[in-house]
């Protein structure tokens, strides 16, 4: 095994924080991974990792070495991509993470179109309502529908996305229609919950008001899956905060009604994110450009339903 491969092993151990996890990904036993790290440490004359029974962490010297190794591996990938670009080829896998419902409805149907035009690219679509770490989970790009925090990721907007509060006519007939944001505190609010989710707090901006109102709403049912919340809402179990792409057809059909139409939640646009890289792999760049072209302009779900 070459020194370059030892560096690859060290970088993945540092990113995953676990010898066994890195070994499984690289198809080595934990013992082999440990031996290769020990070989690096012996050659460098410093300890790179602090080891515990469950996790490993970088030492000060290990952190310095890790950052340099990252650049080395990135430059190697850039060199390979440069050759691929020179040959005008687009090939290899692209791993994409996307919310479950949005992926099923809008991303999965267009992937065959991209693959047909790029037969040497393999799209690996991972559907999850949880926010994956692109670096740790080795994801090439993510599609997110959220208020984005500052990060080192490159962001490109795909489409606008209006959000609304909705409930079924049956629910509103039984429990009454909220007239003010504070009325929501007396209603069963259907919440999307997962680590890091803030949907138990709903922020609404009433037309004409200078400042928005944020309410800590509650309800008897929550889920980490947005499609489940839509189904519960359609079945008359409560009020949900949903994106227009999720509920537009149900509003048009009358199966759902917009609640507090003059109080709108902040719009969460649809974005694609990918790690900062001066030389994005051709296959990833091609798929990003494809997404921008597909979703640019008027989004397929519309945003003007009242």
Tab-separated table of C-alpha atoms in Angstrom:
chain	number	residue	atom	x	y	z
A	1	UNK	CA	0.000	0.000	0.000
A	2	UNK	CA	1.430	3.396	-1.001
A	3	UNK	CA	1.886	6.459	1.175
A	4	UNK	CA	-0.876	8.139	-0.850
A	5	UNK	CA	-3.305	5.420	0.181
A	6	UNK	CA	-2.225	5.875	3.802
A	7	UNK	CA	-3.120	9.557	3.487
A	8	UNK	CA	-6.547	8.655	2.065
A	9	UNK	CA	-7.163	6.362	5.028
A	10	UNK	CA	-6.054	9.006	7.521
A	11	UNK	CA	-8.332	11.650	5.988
A	12	UNK	CA	-11.414	9.407	6.125
A	13	UNK	CA	-10.669	8.405	9.729
A	14	UNK	CA	-10.384	12.091	10.627
A	15	UNK	CA	-13.673	12.905	8.856
A	16	UNK	CA	-15.649	9.964	10.262
A	17	UNK	CA	-14.034	9.935	13.702
A	18	UNK	CA	-14.019	6.156	13.738
A	19	UNK	CA	-11.488	3.555	12.594
A	20	UNK	CA	-14.065	0.850	11.920
A	21	UNK	CA	-16.339	3.150	9.892
A	22	UNK	CA	-13.415	4.257	7.745
A	23	UNK	CA	-12.352	0.653	7.306
A	24	UNK	CA	-15.813	-0.439	6.172
A	25	UNK	CA	-15.967	2.360	3.626
A	26	UNK	CA	-12.463	1.655	2.286
A	27	UNK	CA	-12.884	-2.121	2.544
A	28	UNK	CA	-10.185	-2.661	5.134
A	29	UNK	CA	-10.347	-4.153	8.603
A	30	UNK	CA	-10.060	-1.841	11.599
A	31	UNK	CA	-6.712	-3.467	12.350
A	32	UNK	CA	-5.350	-2.598	8.892
A	33	UNK	CA	-6.588	0.990	9.240
A	34	UNK	CA	-4.987	1.268	12.686
A	35	UNK	CA	-1.690	-0.108	11.373
A	36	UNK	CA	-1.626	2.350	8.470
A	37	UNK	CA	-2.285	5.285	10.800
A	38	UNK	CA	0.472	4.005	13.110
A	39	UNK	CA	2.825	3.811	10.113
A	40	UNK	CA	2.099	7.434	9.250
A	41	UNK	CA	2.650	8.510	12.860
A	42	UNK	CA	5.950	6.613	13.013
A	43	UNK	CA	7.165	8.155	9.766
A	44	UNK	CA	6.173	11.668	10.863
A	45	UNK	CA	7.331	11.220	14.443
A	46	UNK	CA	4.138	12.653	15.941
A	47	UNK	CA	0.787	11.374	17.197
A	48	UNK	CA	-1.955	12.253	14.727
A	49	UNK	CA	-4.986	10.841	16.558
A	50	UNK	CA	-6.233	10.575	20.115
A	51	UNK	CA	-8.024	7.240	20.410
A	52	UNK	CA	-10.864	6.215	22.746
A	53	UNK	CA	-12.952	3.054	22.731
A	54	UNK	CA	-15.681	4.736	20.658
A	55	UNK	CA	-14.130	7.599	18.749
A	56	UNK	CA	-10.875	9.084	17.569
A	57	UNK	CA	-10.051	12.764	17.409
A	58	UNK	CA	-7.280	14.816	15.850
A	59	UNK	CA	-4.330	16.028	17.871
A	60	UNK	CA	-2.994	19.522	17.199
A	61	UNK	CA	-0.399	18.043	14.854
A	62	UNK	CA	-3.041	15.768	13.346
A	63	UNK	CA	-5.275	18.737	12.551
A	64	UNK	CA	-2.440	20.513	10.747
A	65	UNK	CA	-1.572	17.379	8.789
A	66	UNK	CA	-5.254	16.731	7.983
A	67	UNK	CA	-5.736	20.167	6.431
A	68	UNK	CA	-2.663	19.710	4.246
A	69	UNK	CA	-3.767	16.204	3.246
A	70	UNK	CA	-7.192	17.528	2.263
A	71	UNK	CA	-5.541	19.926	-0.163
A	72	UNK	CA	-3.349	17.159	-1.555
A	73	UNK	CA	-6.336	14.900	-2.233
A	74	UNK	CA	-8.337	17.785	-3.705
A	75	UNK	CA	-5.483	18.635	-6.046
A	76	UNK	CA	-5.209	15.013	-7.113
A	77	UNK	CA	-8.926	14.979	-7.921
A	78	UNK	CA	-8.523	18.248	-9.809
A	79	UNK	CA	-5.705	16.722	-11.845
A	80	UNK	CA	-7.905	13.762	-12.770
A	81	UNK	CA	-10.830	16.055	-13.554
A	82	UNK	CA	-8.574	18.188	-15.732
A	83	UNK	CA	-7.750	15.129	-17.802
A	84	UNK	CA	-11.439	14.225	-18.004
A	85	UNK	CA	-12.267	17.756	-19.126
A	86	UNK	CA	-9.479	17.710	-21.681
A	87	UNK	CA	-11.015	14.580	-23.124
A	88	UNK	CA	-14.446	16.247	-22.939
A	89	UNK	CA	-15.884	13.350	-20.947
A	90	UNK	CA	-18.600	13.307	-18.307
A	91	UNK	CA	-18.518	10.051	-16.402
A	92	UNK	CA	-18.693	8.547	-12.935
A	93	UNK	CA	-21.119	8.585	-9.989
A	94	UNK	CA	-22.959	11.629	-8.597
A	95	UNK	CA	-24.456	11.180	-5.129
A	96	UNK	CA	-27.437	13.449	-4.439
A	97	UNK	CA	-29.402	13.926	-1.222
A	98	UNK	CA	-32.900	15.386	-1.319
A	99	UNK	CA	-36.044	15.604	0.879
A	100	UNK	CA	-38.207	12.507	0.460
A	101	UNK	CA	-41.402	13.996	-0.960
A	102	UNK	CA	-39.675	16.558	-3.176
A	103	UNK	CA	-37.340	13.895	-4.499
A	104	UNK	CA	-40.188	11.535	-5.322
A	105	UNK	CA	-42.297	14.215	-6.966
A	106	UNK	CA	-39.797	16.382	-8.841
A	107	UNK	CA	-36.252	14.998	-8.855
A	108	UNK	CA	-36.628	11.261	-9.480
A	109	UNK	CA	-38.832	11.798	-12.591
A	110	UNK	CA	-36.221	13.963	-14.362
A	111	UNK	CA	-33.126	11.870	-13.591
A	112	UNK	CA	-33.716	9.465	-16.540
A	113	UNK	CA	-33.651	12.504	-18.840
A	114	UNK	CA	-30.211	13.476	-17.533
A	115	UNK	CA	-28.846	9.935	-17.700
A	116	UNK	CA	-30.109	9.539	-21.252
A	117	UNK	CA	-28.024	12.564	-22.247
A	118	UNK	CA	-25.073	11.476	-20.063
A	119	UNK	CA	-24.979	7.655	-20.242
A	120	UNK	CA	-21.583	7.423	-18.505
A	121	UNK	CA	-22.867	9.150	-15.339
A	122	UNK	CA	-24.531	7.196	-12.542
A	123	UNK	CA	-26.936	9.199	-10.332
A	124	UNK	CA	-27.223	7.902	-6.774
A	125	UNK	CA	-30.301	9.538	-5.252
A	126	UNK	CA	-30.550	9.433	-1.459
A	127	UNK	CA	-33.969	10.541	-0.174
A	128	UNK	CA	-34.079	11.747	3.418
A	129	UNK	CA	-35.774	14.541	5.358
A	130	UNK	CA	-32.698	14.687	7.606
A	131	UNK	CA	-29.870	17.042	6.721
A	132	UNK	CA	-26.837	14.978	5.784
A	133	UNK	CA	-23.292	16.236	6.202
A	134	UNK	CA	-21.995	16.416	2.643
A	135	UNK	CA	-18.370	15.887	3.640
A	136	UNK	CA	-18.837	13.147	6.195
A	137	UNK	CA	-21.457	11.273	4.182
A	138	UNK	CA	-19.530	11.691	0.903
A	139	UNK	CA	-22.418	13.407	-0.895
A	140	UNK	CA	-21.663	15.385	-4.050
A	141	UNK	CA	-24.600	17.756	-3.789
A	142	UNK	CA	-27.758	18.357	-1.791
A	143	UNK	CA	-31.142	19.790	-2.682
A	144	UNK	CA	-32.445	21.758	0.299
A	145	UNK	CA	-35.691	23.615	0.979
A	146	UNK	CA	-34.814	25.680	4.002
A	147	UNK	CA	-33.497	28.928	5.406
A	148	UNK	CA	-29.810	28.361	4.802
A	149	UNK	CA	-27.116	29.137	7.334
A	150	UNK	CA	-23.752	30.477	6.296
A	151	UNK	CA	-21.306	27.750	5.386
A	152	UNK	CA	-18.443	26.946	3.073
A	153	UNK	CA	-20.864	25.268	0.651
A	154	UNK	CA	-21.584	26.764	-2.745
A	155	UNK	CA	-25.289	27.586	-3.132
A	156	UNK	CA	-27.347	27.933	-6.287
A	157	UNK	CA	-31.043	28.757	-6.199
A	158	UNK	CA	-33.248	26.418	-8.207
A	159	UNK	CA	-36.738	27.850	-7.633
A	160	UNK	CA	-38.879	30.083	-5.457
A	161	UNK	CA	-41.194	28.363	-3.020
A	162	UNK	CA	-44.150	29.914	-1.221
A	163	UNK	CA	-45.256	28.324	2.076
A	164	UNK	CA	-48.732	28.311	3.616
A	165	UNK	CA	-50.692	27.026	6.598
A	166	UNK	CA	-53.314	24.502	5.545
A	167	UNK	CA	-56.064	22.358	7.053
A	168	UNK	CA	-58.886	20.236	5.700
A	169	UNK	CA	-62.444	21.627	5.571
A	170	UNK	CA	-63.499	18.840	7.957
A	171	UNK	CA	-60.930	19.883	10.584
A	172	UNK	CA	-61.925	23.561	10.329
A	173	UNK	CA	-65.621	22.670	10.616
A	174	UNK	CA	-64.988	20.705	13.836
A	175	UNK	CA	-62.485	23.047	15.481
A	176	UNK	CA	-63.105	26.448	13.939
A	177	UNK	CA	-60.964	28.588	11.657
A	178	UNK	CA	-58.092	30.562	13.249
A	179	UNK	CA	-58.523	34.309	12.801
A	180	UNK	CA	-55.221	35.484	14.310
A	181	UNK	CA	-51.793	33.830	14.680
A	182	UNK	CA	-52.311	33.404	18.429
A	183	UNK	CA	-55.403	31.268	17.713
A	184	UNK	CA	-53.003	28.565	16.492
A	185	UNK	CA	-52.002	27.925	20.107
A	186	UNK	CA	-55.455	26.376	20.637
A	187	UNK	CA	-55.225	24.092	17.592
A	188	UNK	CA	-53.605	20.745	16.861
A	189	UNK	CA	-50.516	21.652	14.825
A	190	UNK	CA	-48.862	18.878	12.843
A	191	UNK	CA	-45.094	19.206	13.212
A	192	UNK	CA	-42.059	18.011	11.308
A	193	UNK	CA	-39.550	16.877	13.923
A	194	UNK	CA	-35.992	15.623	13.529
A	195	UNK	CA	-32.658	16.687	15.054
A	196	UNK	CA	-32.142	20.339	14.206
A	197	UNK	CA	-35.727	20.945	13.072
A	198	UNK	CA	-37.375	24.199	14.169
A	199	UNK	CA	-40.866	23.522	12.884
A	200	UNK	CA	-42.285	23.524	16.411
A	201	UNK	CA	-41.850	27.296	16.090
A	202	UNK	CA	-43.913	28.891	13.363
A	203	UNK	CA	-43.061	32.412	12.192
A	204	UNK	CA	-45.805	34.381	10.420
A	205	UNK	CA	-45.751	37.808	8.791
A	206	UNK	CA	-49.144	39.512	8.741
A	207	UNK	CA	-49.752	41.885	5.835
A	208	UNK	CA	-49.054	45.442	7.028
A	209	UNK	CA	-47.193	44.442	10.218
A	210	UNK	CA	-43.590	45.594	10.576
A	211	UNK	CA	-42.366	42.572	12.522
A	212	UNK	CA	-43.217	38.870	12.186
A	213	UNK	CA	-44.772	36.797	14.968
A	214	UNK	CA	-43.108	33.594	16.174
A	215	UNK	CA	-45.266	31.052	18.019
A	216	UNK	CA	-44.248	27.860	19.855
A	217	UNK	CA	-47.040	25.688	18.511
A	218	UNK	CA	-47.819	22.150	19.611
A	219	UNK	CA	-49.874	19.153	18.666
A	220	UNK	CA	-50.581	15.520	19.425
A	221	UNK	CA	-48.897	14.156	16.280
A	222	UNK	CA	-45.524	14.786	14.688
A	223	UNK	CA	-43.278	12.970	12.234
A	224	UNK	CA	-39.853	13.186	10.607
A	225	UNK	CA	-41.498	12.663	7.210
A	226	UNK	CA	-43.255	15.497	5.397
A	227	UNK	CA	-45.515	13.185	3.382
A	228	UNK	CA	-46.953	11.781	6.615
A	229	UNK	CA	-47.890	15.285	7.763
A	230	UNK	CA	-49.651	15.982	4.457
A	231	UNK	CA	-51.661	12.772	4.802
A	232	UNK	CA	-52.669	13.587	8.379
A	233	UNK	CA	-53.681	17.065	7.267
A	234	UNK	CA	-55.804	15.691	4.418
A	235	UNK	CA	-57.432	13.267	6.856
A	236	UNK	CA	-58.521	16.144	9.091
A	237	UNK	CA	-56.155	15.725	12.034
A	238	UNK	CA	-54.758	19.243	12.271
A	239	UNK	CA	-53.085	22.287	10.735
A	240	UNK	CA	-49.753	21.981	8.933
A	241	UNK	CA	-47.165	24.408	7.599
A	242	UNK	CA	-46.405	23.198	4.095
A	243	UNK	CA	-44.612	24.261	0.930
A	244	UNK	CA	-46.758	25.028	-2.091
A	245	UNK	CA	-45.088	22.231	-4.057
A	246	UNK	CA	-46.467	19.768	-1.477
A	247	UNK	CA	-50.061	20.967	-1.249
A	248	UNK	CA	-50.807	23.089	-4.334
A	249	UNK	CA	-52.934	20.409	-6.043
A	250	UNK	CA	-54.843	19.715	-2.806
A	251	UNK	CA	-55.637	23.428	-2.455
A	252	UNK	CA	-56.828	23.577	-6.059
A	253	UNK	CA	-59.083	20.550	-5.530
A	254	UNK	CA	-60.520	21.926	-2.289
A	255	UNK	CA	-59.157	19.058	-0.187
A	256	UNK	CA	-57.171	21.618	1.816
A	257	UNK	CA	-57.855	25.244	2.701
A	258	UNK	CA	-55.292	27.949	3.356
A	259	UNK	CA	-55.429	29.090	6.976
A	260	UNK	CA	-54.639	32.741	7.842
A	261	UNK	CA	-54.060	33.718	4.175
A	262	UNK	CA	-52.969	37.225	5.219
A	263	UNK	CA	-50.251	35.787	7.505
A	264	UNK	CA	-47.535	34.145	5.446
A	265	UNK	CA	-44.628	32.024	6.716
A	266	UNK	CA	-41.190	33.003	5.365
A	267	UNK	CA	-40.632	31.551	1.909
A	268	UNK	CA	-37.993	28.817	1.789
A	269	UNK	CA	-36.564	28.623	-1.703
A	270	UNK	CA	-35.271	25.429	-3.284
A	271	UNK	CA	-31.476	25.360	-3.468
A	272	UNK	CA	-28.726	23.051	-4.563
A	273	UNK	CA	-25.578	22.986	-2.434
A	274	UNK	CA	-22.212	21.391	-3.043
A	275	UNK	CA	-18.798	21.546	-1.362
A	276	UNK	CA	-16.570	24.449	-2.248
A	277	UNK	CA	-14.144	23.326	-4.889
A	278	UNK	CA	-12.227	25.424	-7.370
A	279	UNK	CA	-12.523	22.610	-9.847
A	280	UNK	CA	-15.897	20.928	-9.591
A	281	UNK	CA	-15.994	17.454	-11.198
A	282	UNK	CA	-17.465	17.647	-14.663
A	283	UNK	CA	-20.191	15.134	-13.838
A	284	UNK	CA	-21.343	17.160	-10.790
A	285	UNK	CA	-21.243	20.454	-12.670
A	286	UNK	CA	-23.290	18.900	-15.478
A	287	UNK	CA	-25.972	17.696	-13.058
A	288	UNK	CA	-26.120	21.047	-11.236
A	289	UNK	CA	-26.545	22.876	-14.556
A	290	UNK	CA	-29.244	20.374	-15.503
A	291	UNK	CA	-31.165	21.048	-12.277
A	292	UNK	CA	-30.931	24.810	-12.761
A	293	UNK	CA	-32.279	24.472	-16.297
A	294	UNK	CA	-35.128	22.170	-15.222
A	295	UNK	CA	-36.315	24.272	-12.281
A	296	UNK	CA	-35.416	27.747	-13.539
A	297	UNK	CA	-38.126	30.260	-14.299
A	298	UNK	CA	-41.628	29.331	-13.115
A	299	UNK	CA	-41.406	26.268	-10.838
A	300	UNK	CA	-43.452	23.255	-11.930
A	301	UNK	CA	-45.711	23.505	-8.860
A	302	UNK	CA	-46.540	27.227	-9.184
A	303	UNK	CA	-46.705	29.674	-6.306
A	304	UNK	CA	-49.758	31.803	-7.029
A	305	UNK	CA	-52.601	29.768	-5.551
A	306	UNK	CA	-54.707	31.857	-3.151
